[in-house]
Amino acid sequence: MGAVAFLASTSCTVAQHKYWTANEQPATYRAGEVRKAEKPRAAAEIRKRAAFARMHSPAAPKEKEHRLILQVNTNDPAAMNLSLNNATNVAEYYKGLGEKVKIEVVTFGPGLHMLRDDTSPVKARIEEMALSAPEVSFKACGNTQEKMQKAENKPIPIIKQAEVVKSGVVRVIELQEKGWTYVKP
């Protein structure tokens, strides 16, 4: 009976010391068992501190900026309006999340009519967007503009909200190489 009482009291003593730290443990308690019990708590504390440090560090990674290319290469008002709808919807979505977004509408070929001052069926809508959605920009293909000028034997005016780039296709390639997402509505 004495042996049973001794074993029972020893088991209770060990059970009571299961969560002691290394500094508090009795000399008879095995240090390896204490360390195993403390590792998850210590690791969690380290993760919390590291996350807190990243939040307040000037070298912390910056918020991701979403970047979208919308291509227009057809003289179809429905396609032009669809690309403007897409740009508006994406801009509003990320604004609602409090996240940054850049959207570039790139036109070339027959799609240049979207940005022509004399033929654009969506000119008024682009003018409104330029005021309400500065994260949306418009690029006109310079190669297409030159070819249209030769074919029509007159200057091809581009709306003031657009910027002429040397090549619309090259612009799309370069943006994709920089990680932009490409969509052809």
PDB file of C-alpha atoms in Angstrom:
ATOM      1  CA  MET A   1       0.000   0.000   0.000  1.00  0.00           C
ATOM      2  CA  GLY A   2       2.902   2.334   0.760  1.00  0.00           C
ATOM      3  CA  ALA A   3       4.301   1.842  -2.748  1.00  0.00           C
ATOM      4  CA  VAL A   4       0.945   2.704  -4.332  1.00  0.00           C
ATOM      5  CA  ALA A   5       0.685   5.909  -2.273  1.00  0.00           C
ATOM      6  CA  PHE A   6       4.247   6.865  -3.240  1.00  0.00           C
ATOM      7  CA  LEU A   7       3.514   6.332  -6.980  1.00  0.00           C
ATOM      8  CA  ALA A   8       0.271   8.283  -6.758  1.00  0.00           C
ATOM      9  CA  SER A   9       1.925  11.249  -5.060  1.00  0.00           C
ATOM     10  CA  THR A  10       4.818  11.194  -7.555  1.00  0.00           C
ATOM     11  CA  SER A  11       2.357  11.185 -10.493  1.00  0.00           C
ATOM     12  CA  CYS A  12       0.461  14.144  -9.035  1.00  0.00           C
ATOM     13  CA  THR A  13       3.704  16.075  -8.501  1.00  0.00           C
ATOM     14  CA  VAL A  14       4.808  15.494 -12.106  1.00  0.00           C
ATOM     15  CA  ALA A  15       1.358  16.428 -13.421  1.00  0.00           C
ATOM     16  CA  GLN A  16       1.391  19.669 -11.426  1.00  0.00           C
ATOM     17  CA  HIS A  17       4.762  20.690 -12.904  1.00  0.00           C
ATOM     18  CA  LYS A  18       3.840  19.952 -16.522  1.00  0.00           C
ATOM     19  CA  TYR A  19       3.647  23.677 -17.465  1.00  0.00           C
ATOM     20  CA  TRP A  20       6.525  25.078 -15.418  1.00  0.00           C
ATOM     21  CA  THR A  21       9.105  27.168 -17.191  1.00  0.00           C
ATOM     22  CA  ALA A  22      12.764  26.162 -17.218  1.00  0.00           C
ATOM     23  CA  ASN A  23      13.561  28.630 -14.401  1.00  0.00           C
ATOM     24  CA  GLU A  24      10.743  27.380 -12.150  1.00  0.00           C
ATOM     25  CA  GLN A  25      11.141  23.621 -12.568  1.00  0.00           C
ATOM     26  CA  PRO A  26      12.319  21.459  -9.684  1.00  0.00           C
ATOM     27  CA  ALA A  27      15.707  19.809 -10.041  1.00  0.00           C
ATOM     28  CA  THR A  28      14.057  16.387 -10.221  1.00  0.00           C
ATOM     29  CA  TYR A  29      11.931  17.377 -13.270  1.00  0.00           C
ATOM     30  CA  ARG A  30      13.320  16.577 -16.717  1.00  0.00           C
ATOM     31  CA  ALA A  31      14.206  19.769 -18.583  1.00  0.00           C
ATOM     32  CA  GLY A  32      13.530  18.265 -22.041  1.00  0.00           C
ATOM     33  CA  GLU A  33       9.849  17.823 -21.231  1.00  0.00           C
ATOM     34  CA  VAL A  34       9.507  21.460 -20.144  1.00  0.00           C
ATOM     35  CA  ARG A  35      11.099  22.734 -23.324  1.00  0.00           C
ATOM     36  CA  LYS A  36       8.739  20.679 -25.460  1.00  0.00           C
ATOM     37  CA  ALA A  37       5.728  22.136 -23.666  1.00  0.00           C
ATOM     38  CA  GLU A  38       7.031  25.698 -24.026  1.00  0.00           C
ATOM     39  CA  LYS A  39       8.077  25.584 -27.705  1.00  0.00           C
ATOM     40  CA  PRO A  40       4.612  26.235 -29.155  1.00  0.00           C
ATOM     41  CA  ARG A  41       4.030  29.181 -26.816  1.00  0.00           C
ATOM     42  CA  ALA A  42       7.479  30.637 -27.458  1.00  0.00           C
ATOM     43  CA  ALA A  43       7.105  30.238 -31.220  1.00  0.00           C
ATOM     44  CA  ALA A  44       3.695  31.929 -31.142  1.00  0.00           C
ATOM     45  CA  GLU A  45       5.133  34.836 -29.157  1.00  0.00           C
ATOM     46  CA  ILE A  46       8.002  35.232 -31.642  1.00  0.00           C
ATOM     47  CA  ARG A  47       5.535  35.259 -34.561  1.00  0.00           C
ATOM     48  CA  LYS A  48       3.405  37.921 -32.838  1.00  0.00           C
ATOM     49  CA  ARG A  49       6.413  40.125 -32.175  1.00  0.00           C
ATOM     50  CA  ALA A  50       7.717  39.731 -35.739  1.00  0.00           C
ATOM     51  CA  ALA A  51       4.310  40.615 -37.197  1.00  0.00           C
ATOM     52  CA  PHE A  52       4.067  43.660 -34.930  1.00  0.00           C
ATOM     53  CA  ALA A  53       7.559  44.774 -35.953  1.00  0.00           C
ATOM     54  CA  ARG A  54       6.689  44.447 -39.662  1.00  0.00           C
ATOM     55  CA  MET A  55       3.542  46.543 -39.177  1.00  0.00           C
ATOM     56  CA  HIS A  56       5.496  49.405 -37.651  1.00  0.00           C
ATOM     57  CA  SER A  57       8.717  49.109 -39.624  1.00  0.00           C
ATOM     58  CA  PRO A  58       9.382  51.661 -42.380  1.00  0.00           C
ATOM     59  CA  ALA A  59      10.907  48.805 -44.365  1.00  0.00           C
ATOM     60  CA  ALA A  60       7.679  46.785 -44.149  1.00  0.00           C
ATOM     61  CA  PRO A  61       6.383  45.517 -47.498  1.00  0.00           C
ATOM     62  CA  LYS A  62       4.056  48.018 -49.148  1.00  0.00           C
ATOM     63  CA  GLU A  63       0.451  47.359 -49.992  1.00  0.00           C
ATOM     64  CA  LYS A  64       0.062  45.621 -53.314  1.00  0.00           C
ATOM     65  CA  GLU A  65      -1.152  47.777 -56.176  1.00  0.00           C
ATOM     66  CA  HIS A  66      -3.407  46.065 -58.692  1.00  0.00           C
ATOM     67  CA  ARG A  67      -2.591  46.809 -62.334  1.00  0.00           C
ATOM     68  CA  LEU A  68      -4.830  46.109 -65.310  1.00  0.00           C
ATOM     69  CA  ILE A  69      -4.418  46.556 -69.074  1.00  0.00           C
ATOM     70  CA  LEU A  70      -7.582  46.738 -71.171  1.00  0.00           C
ATOM     71  CA  GLN A  71      -6.979  46.383 -74.897  1.00  0.00           C
ATOM     72  CA  VAL A  72      -9.250  47.871 -77.554  1.00  0.00           C
ATOM     73  CA  ASN A  73      -8.433  47.004 -81.169  1.00  0.00           C
ATOM     74  CA  THR A  74     -11.826  47.240 -82.849  1.00  0.00           C
ATOM     75  CA  ASN A  75     -13.943  50.161 -84.026  1.00  0.00           C
ATOM     76  CA  ASP A  76     -16.994  48.822 -82.228  1.00  0.00           C
ATOM     77  CA  PRO A  77     -18.792  51.165 -79.811  1.00  0.00           C
ATOM     78  CA  ALA A  78     -20.096  48.174 -77.819  1.00  0.00           C
ATOM     79  CA  ALA A  79     -16.539  46.890 -77.262  1.00  0.00           C
ATOM     80  CA  MET A  80     -15.365  50.389 -76.331  1.00  0.00           C
ATOM     81  CA  ASN A  81     -18.189  50.781 -73.802  1.00  0.00           C
ATOM     82  CA  LEU A  82     -17.494  47.312 -72.432  1.00  0.00           C
ATOM     83  CA  SER A  83     -13.864  48.241 -71.789  1.00  0.00           C
ATOM     84  CA  LEU A  84     -14.969  51.464 -70.059  1.00  0.00           C
ATOM     85  CA  ASN A  85     -17.475  49.470 -67.981  1.00  0.00           C
ATOM     86  CA  ASN A  86     -14.710  47.060 -66.991  1.00  0.00           C
ATOM     87  CA  ALA A  87     -12.398  49.918 -66.039  1.00  0.00           C
ATOM     88  CA  THR A  88     -15.117  51.593 -63.956  1.00  0.00           C
ATOM     89  CA  ASN A  89     -16.116  48.361 -62.203  1.00  0.00           C
ATOM     90  CA  VAL A  90     -12.540  47.389 -61.352  1.00  0.00           C
ATOM     91  CA  ALA A  91     -11.714  50.887 -60.095  1.00  0.00           C
ATOM     92  CA  GLU A  92     -14.832  50.995 -57.897  1.00  0.00           C
ATOM     93  CA  TYR A  93     -14.203  47.478 -56.574  1.00  0.00           C
ATOM     94  CA  TYR A  94     -10.699  48.246 -55.339  1.00  0.00           C
ATOM     95  CA  LYS A  95     -11.713  51.687 -54.036  1.00  0.00           C
ATOM     96  CA  GLY A  96     -14.358  49.905 -51.965  1.00  0.00           C
ATOM     97  CA  LEU A  97     -11.673  47.651 -50.495  1.00  0.00           C
ATOM     98  CA  GLY A  98      -9.383  50.598 -49.842  1.00  0.00           C
ATOM     99  CA  GLU A  99      -6.768  49.145 -52.210  1.00  0.00           C
ATOM    100  CA  LYS A 100      -4.831  50.855 -54.972  1.00  0.00           C
ATOM    101  CA  VAL A 101      -5.356  50.096 -58.652  1.00  0.00           C
ATOM    102  CA  LYS A 102      -3.988  51.384 -61.964  1.00  0.00           C
ATOM    103  CA  ILE A 103      -5.878  50.722 -65.172  1.00  0.00           C
ATOM    104  CA  GLU A 104      -4.560  51.466 -68.634  1.00  0.00           C
ATOM    105  CA  VAL A 105      -6.774  51.303 -71.713  1.00  0.00           C
ATOM    106  CA  VAL A 106      -4.513  50.702 -74.719  1.00  0.00           C
ATOM    107  CA  THR A 107      -5.900  51.216 -78.220  1.00  0.00           C
ATOM    108  CA  PHE A 108      -4.430  50.288 -81.581  1.00  0.00           C
ATOM    109  CA  GLY A 109      -5.596  49.396 -85.080  1.00  0.00           C
ATOM    110  CA  PRO A 110      -9.274  50.222 -85.639  1.00  0.00           C
ATOM    111  CA  GLY A 111      -9.589  50.615 -81.849  1.00  0.00           C
ATOM    112  CA  LEU A 112      -7.803  53.965 -82.135  1.00  0.00           C
ATOM    113  CA  HIS A 113     -11.186  55.465 -83.066  1.00  0.00           C
ATOM    114  CA  MET A 114     -12.015  55.217 -79.362  1.00  0.00           C
ATOM    115  CA  LEU A 115      -9.434  57.929 -78.661  1.00  0.00           C
ATOM    116  CA  ARG A 116      -9.768  59.975 -81.854  1.00  0.00           C
ATOM    117  CA  ASP A 117     -11.085  63.450 -81.133  1.00  0.00           C
ATOM    118  CA  ASP A 118     -13.028  63.505 -84.420  1.00  0.00           C
ATOM    119  CA  THR A 119     -14.561  59.985 -84.443  1.00  0.00           C
ATOM    120  CA  SER A 120     -14.797  58.658 -80.870  1.00  0.00           C
ATOM    121  CA  PRO A 121     -18.263  57.372 -79.984  1.00  0.00           C
ATOM    122  CA  VAL A 122     -17.260  57.381 -76.262  1.00  0.00           C
ATOM    123  CA  LYS A 123     -15.477  60.748 -76.078  1.00  0.00           C
ATOM    124  CA  ALA A 124     -17.897  62.311 -73.555  1.00  0.00           C
ATOM    125  CA  ARG A 125     -17.725  59.252 -71.327  1.00  0.00           C
ATOM    126  CA  ILE A 126     -13.906  59.307 -71.333  1.00  0.00           C
ATOM    127  CA  GLU A 127     -13.955  63.009 -70.417  1.00  0.00           C
ATOM    128  CA  GLU A 128     -16.184  62.190 -67.405  1.00  0.00           C
ATOM    129  CA  MET A 129     -13.985  59.240 -66.388  1.00  0.00           C
ATOM    130  CA  ALA A 130     -10.855  61.386 -66.486  1.00  0.00           C
ATOM    131  CA  LEU A 131     -12.389  63.529 -63.739  1.00  0.00           C
ATOM    132  CA  SER A 132     -13.947  60.782 -61.608  1.00  0.00           C
ATOM    133  CA  ALA A 133     -11.426  57.953 -62.025  1.00  0.00           C
ATOM    134  CA  PRO A 134      -7.839  59.264 -62.228  1.00  0.00           C
ATOM    135  CA  GLU A 135      -6.518  55.706 -61.820  1.00  0.00           C
ATOM    136  CA  VAL A 136      -7.689  55.008 -65.397  1.00  0.00           C
ATOM    137  CA  SER A 137      -5.419  56.202 -68.197  1.00  0.00           C
ATOM    138  CA  PHE A 138      -5.671  55.936 -71.979  1.00  0.00           C
ATOM    139  CA  LYS A 139      -2.928  55.166 -74.502  1.00  0.00           C
ATOM    140  CA  ALA A 140      -3.183  55.613 -78.265  1.00  0.00           C
ATOM    141  CA  CYS A 141      -0.925  53.751 -80.694  1.00  0.00           C
ATOM    142  CA  GLY A 142       1.358  56.149 -82.570  1.00  0.00           C
ATOM    143  CA  ASN A 143       1.960  53.632 -85.377  1.00  0.00           C
ATOM    144  CA  THR A 144      -1.782  53.398 -86.039  1.00  0.00           C
ATOM    145  CA  GLN A 145      -2.147  57.181 -85.873  1.00  0.00           C
ATOM    146  CA  GLU A 146       0.605  57.619 -88.516  1.00  0.00           C
ATOM    147  CA  LYS A 147      -0.972  55.021 -90.827  1.00  0.00           C
ATOM    148  CA  MET A 148      -4.415  56.627 -90.487  1.00  0.00           C
ATOM    149  CA  GLN A 149      -2.908  60.058 -91.278  1.00  0.00           C
ATOM    150  CA  LYS A 150      -1.366  58.680 -94.488  1.00  0.00           C
ATOM    151  CA  ALA A 151      -4.550  56.827 -95.475  1.00  0.00           C
ATOM    152  CA  GLU A 152      -6.855  59.795 -94.752  1.00  0.00           C
ATOM    153  CA  ASN A 153      -4.334  62.428 -95.870  1.00  0.00           C
ATOM    154  CA  LYS A 154      -5.020  64.585 -92.794  1.00  0.00           C
ATOM    155  CA  PRO A 155      -3.907  64.897 -89.167  1.00  0.00           C
ATOM    156  CA  ILE A 156      -5.565  62.473 -86.770  1.00  0.00           C
ATOM    157  CA  PRO A 157      -6.372  64.321 -83.533  1.00  0.00           C
ATOM    158  CA  ILE A 158      -6.298  62.364 -80.267  1.00  0.00           C
ATOM    159  CA  ILE A 159      -8.458  63.384 -77.293  1.00  0.00           C
ATOM    160  CA  LYS A 160      -6.613  65.340 -74.606  1.00  0.00           C
ATOM    161  CA  GLN A 161      -7.237  62.623 -71.980  1.00  0.00           C
ATOM    162  CA  ALA A 162      -5.075  60.159 -73.947  1.00  0.00           C
ATOM    163  CA  GLU A 163      -1.345  59.852 -74.388  1.00  0.00           C
ATOM    164  CA  VAL A 164       0.214  58.677 -77.656  1.00  0.00           C
ATOM    165  CA  VAL A 165       2.729  55.835 -77.309  1.00  0.00           C
ATOM    166  CA  LYS A 166       4.990  54.623 -80.122  1.00  0.00           C
ATOM    167  CA  SER A 167       3.274  51.232 -80.371  1.00  0.00           C
ATOM    168  CA  GLY A 168       0.118  50.026 -78.626  1.00  0.00           C
ATOM    169  CA  VAL A 169       1.119  46.371 -78.931  1.00  0.00           C
ATOM    170  CA  VAL A 170       4.590  47.062 -77.528  1.00  0.00           C
ATOM    171  CA  ARG A 171       2.956  48.974 -74.654  1.00  0.00           C
ATOM    172  CA  VAL A 172       0.845  45.908 -73.804  1.00  0.00           C
ATOM    173  CA  ILE A 173       3.930  43.663 -73.940  1.00  0.00           C
ATOM    174  CA  GLU A 174       5.967  45.953 -71.698  1.00  0.00           C
ATOM    175  CA  LEU A 175       3.209  46.236 -69.099  1.00  0.00           C
ATOM    176  CA  GLN A 176       2.703  42.471 -69.055  1.00  0.00           C
ATOM    177  CA  GLU A 177       6.438  41.986 -68.555  1.00  0.00           C
ATOM    178  CA  LYS A 178       6.123  44.255 -65.501  1.00  0.00           C
ATOM    179  CA  GLY A 179       3.385  42.027 -64.052  1.00  0.00           C
ATOM    180  CA  TRP A 180       0.245  43.830 -65.233  1.00  0.00           C
ATOM    181  CA  THR A 181      -2.883  41.745 -65.861  1.00  0.00           C
ATOM    182  CA  TYR A 182      -4.135  41.748 -69.450  1.00  0.00           C
ATOM    183  CA  VAL A 183      -7.812  41.681 -70.443  1.00  0.00           C
ATOM    184  CA  LYS A 184      -9.316  42.042 -73.906  1.00  0.00           C
ATOM    185  CA  PRO A 185     -13.014  42.831 -73.409  1.00  0.00           C
TER     186      PRO A 185
END
